[in-house]
C-alpha positions in Angstrom: -13.2 -9.5 59.7 -16.4 -7.5 59.7 -15.9 -3.7 60.0 -17.8 -2.1 62.9 -20.3 0.3 61.5 -21.4 2.1 64.7 -19.1 5.2 65.2 -19.9 5.4 68.9 -18.8 1.8 69.4 -15.6 2.5 67.5 -14.9 5.6 69.6 -15.4 3.5 72.7 -13.0 0.8 71.4 -10.4 3.3 70.1 -10.7 6.3 72.4 -7.8 8.4 71.1 -9.2 10.9 68.6 -6.9 13.3 66.7 -8.5 16.6 65.8 -6.8 18.2 62.8 -7.0 20.7 60.0 -4.6 21.7 57.2 -5.0 23.7 54.1 -3.0 21.2 52.0 -4.8 18.0 51.0 -1.7 15.9 50.7 -0.5 16.9 54.2 -3.9 15.9 55.5 -3.6 12.5 53.8 -0.1 12.0 55.2 -1.3 12.9 58.7 -4.2 10.5 58.5 -2.0 7.7 57.2 0.5 8.2 60.0 -2.3 8.3 62.6 -3.8 5.1 61.2 -0.4 3.4 61.2 -0.2 4.3 64.9 -3.5 2.5 65.7 -5.9 5.4 65.3 -9.4 4.3 64.0 -11.4 7.5 64.7 -10.2 10.8 63.2 -11.9 14.2 63.4 -11.1 16.7 60.6 -12.2 20.2 61.4 -14.2 22.6 59.3 -11.9 25.5 59.9 -10.7 26.9 56.6 -11.8 27.5 53.0 -10.2 24.2 51.8 -12.0 22.1 54.4 -14.8 20.6 52.1 -12.4 19.6 49.3 -9.7 18.3 51.7 -12.3 16.3 53.6 -13.5 14.8 50.3 -10.0 13.8 49.4 -9.5 12.2 52.9 -12.7 10.3 52.5 -11.7 9.0 49.1 -8.3 7.9 50.5 -9.9 6.3 53.5 -12.4 4.4 51.5 -9.7 2.9 49.3 -7.0 2.2 51.9 -8.5 1.8 55.4 -12.3 1.5 55.4 -12.3 0.5 59.1 -11.4 4.1 60.1 -14.3 6.4 61.1 -13.8 9.9 59.6 -15.8 12.7 61.1 -16.0 16.4 60.7 -15.8 19.0 63.5 -16.5 22.7 64.0 -20.0 22.3 62.5 -22.2 25.2 63.7 -25.1 25.2 61.1 -27.5 22.8 59.5 -26.1 23.8 56.1 -22.6 22.8 57.1 -23.9 19.5 58.6 -25.9 18.7 55.5 -22.9 19.4 53.2 -20.6 17.1 55.1 -23.2 14.4 55.6 -23.7 14.4 51.8 -19.9 14.0 51.4 -20.0 11.0 53.6 -19.0 12.1 57.1 -19.3 9.2 59.7 -20.0 11.6 62.5 -20.6 15.3 63.2 -18.9 17.3 66.0 -20.0 20.8 67.1 -18.5 23.3 69.5 -22.1 24.3 70.4 -25.5 22.7 71.2 -28.3 23.4 68.7 -31.6 21.6 68.4 -31.6 21.9 64.6 -28.2 20.1 64.4 -29.6 17.3 66.6 -32.6 17.0 64.3 -30.6 17.0 61.0 -28.1 14.4 62.2 -30.9 12.2 63.7 -32.8 12.3 60.4 -29.7 10.9 58.7 -28.9 8.5 61.5 -25.5 10.2 62.0 -23.8 10.4 65.4 -23.7 14.0 66.6 -21.3 15.1 69.3 -22.1 18.5 70.7 -19.7 20.7 72.6 -20.7 21.8 76.1 -19.3 24.0 78.8 -22.1 24.2 81.4 -24.5 21.7 83.2 -27.4 23.5 81.4 -25.8 22.8 78.0 -25.0 19.2 78.9 -28.6 18.7 80.0 -29.9 20.2 76.7 -27.5 17.9 74.7 -28.9 14.9 76.6 -32.5 16.0 76.0 -31.7 16.3 72.3 -30.5 12.7 72.2 -26.7 13.1 72.2 -25.1 10.0 73.6 -21.6 11.5 73.8 -20.8 15.1 74.8 -17.6 17.0 74.0 -16.3 19.0 77.0 -14.9 22.1 75.3 -12.5 23.6 76.0 -11.2 20.7 78.0 -8.2 22.4 79.7 -10.4 25.4 80.8 -13.1 23.2 82.3 -10.7 20.8 83.8 -10.9 17.4 85.4 -12.6 18.7 88.6 -15.5 20.0 86.6 -16.1 16.6 85.0 -15.9 14.9 88.4 -18.5 17.3 89.8 -21.1 17.0 87.0 -20.7 13.4 85.9 -22.9 12.0 88.7 -25.7 14.3 87.4 -25.6 12.6 84.0 -25.0 8.9 84.6 -26.2 7.9 81.1 -24.0 10.3 79.1 -20.5 9.7 77.8 -17.9 12.5 77.8 -14.9 13.4 75.6 -12.7 16.4 76.6 -11.2 18.2 73.6 -9.0 21.3 73.6 -5.8 21.4 75.5 -5.7 17.8 76.5 -2.1 17.0 77.1 -0.2 14.0 75.7 1.4 12.9 79.0 0.5 10.0 81.3 -0.5 12.1 84.3 -3.0 14.2 82.4 -4.5 11.2 80.5 -4.8 9.1 83.7 -6.5 12.0 85.5 -9.1 12.3 82.7 -9.6 8.6 82.6 -10.0 8.3 86.4 -12.6 11.1 86.2 -14.6 8.8 83.8 -14.2 10.0 80.2 -15.1 7.7 77.4 -12.6 9.2 74.9 -10.0 11.9 74.5 -9.7 14.4 71.7 -6.2 15.5 70.9 -5.5 18.7 68.9 -2.4 20.9 68.7 -0.5 19.1 71.5 -0.6 15.9 69.5 0.6 17.5 66.3 3.6 19.5 67.6 6.2 18.3 65.1 9.7 17.7 66.4 12.5 19.7 65.0 14.4 18.1 62.1 11.5 15.7 61.4 11.6 14.5 57.8 8.5 12.4 57.7 5.5 11.5 60.0 7.0 8.6 61.8 7.0 10.7 65.0 3.2 11.0 64.7 2.8 7.3 64.3 4.9 6.7 67.4 3.1 9.4 69.4 -0.3 7.8 68.5 1.0 4.4 69.5 2.1 5.8 72.8 -1.2 7.6 73.4 -3.2 4.4 72.7 -1.0 2.5 75.1 -1.5 5.1 77.8 -5.3 5.3 77.3 -5.9 1.6 77.0 -3.5 0.8 79.9 
């Protein structure tokens, strides 16, 4: 079977996106393995600590060897230098908490999907003008479902992905989907480890449940 190469298409096909960082490379690998086993095919690692570049490199190496159909992107990218460094490492897509024209330019020049984070109609409009096909609503729980419902008709050609505080229950997921999101980014609420957990089977099961809830 041919592996889909377009990250945006894979995001649309597999709209549950874990957003994760850990200082320990082996822990990162175990988390990605468990997520993949649960059906995840798009994973966002975040640039949130000193070990981020080397851990991302380790994740890419593991991904390339074991599950090449997974898209592995990098988040919390705020500068061109950061974007260039991770593009050089092999990131499949770049996610930012902000909108910047120079980030749009550098990702476009490398033909890399850029997902900017937006909080206002002005930022969303700027992201659209800069060519972003998918916008991250951040922080999702602060903006809320009502915000998306209000602004979505203004941007009929844009796709939206809330990240930050998106809950892992059916009601919250259904509300976001009914408001018209393309994908959902799951952070700390996805990775709350149950007490007495000895391995990452709980994460595999949680990912399976989320995919079932999102795909109906």
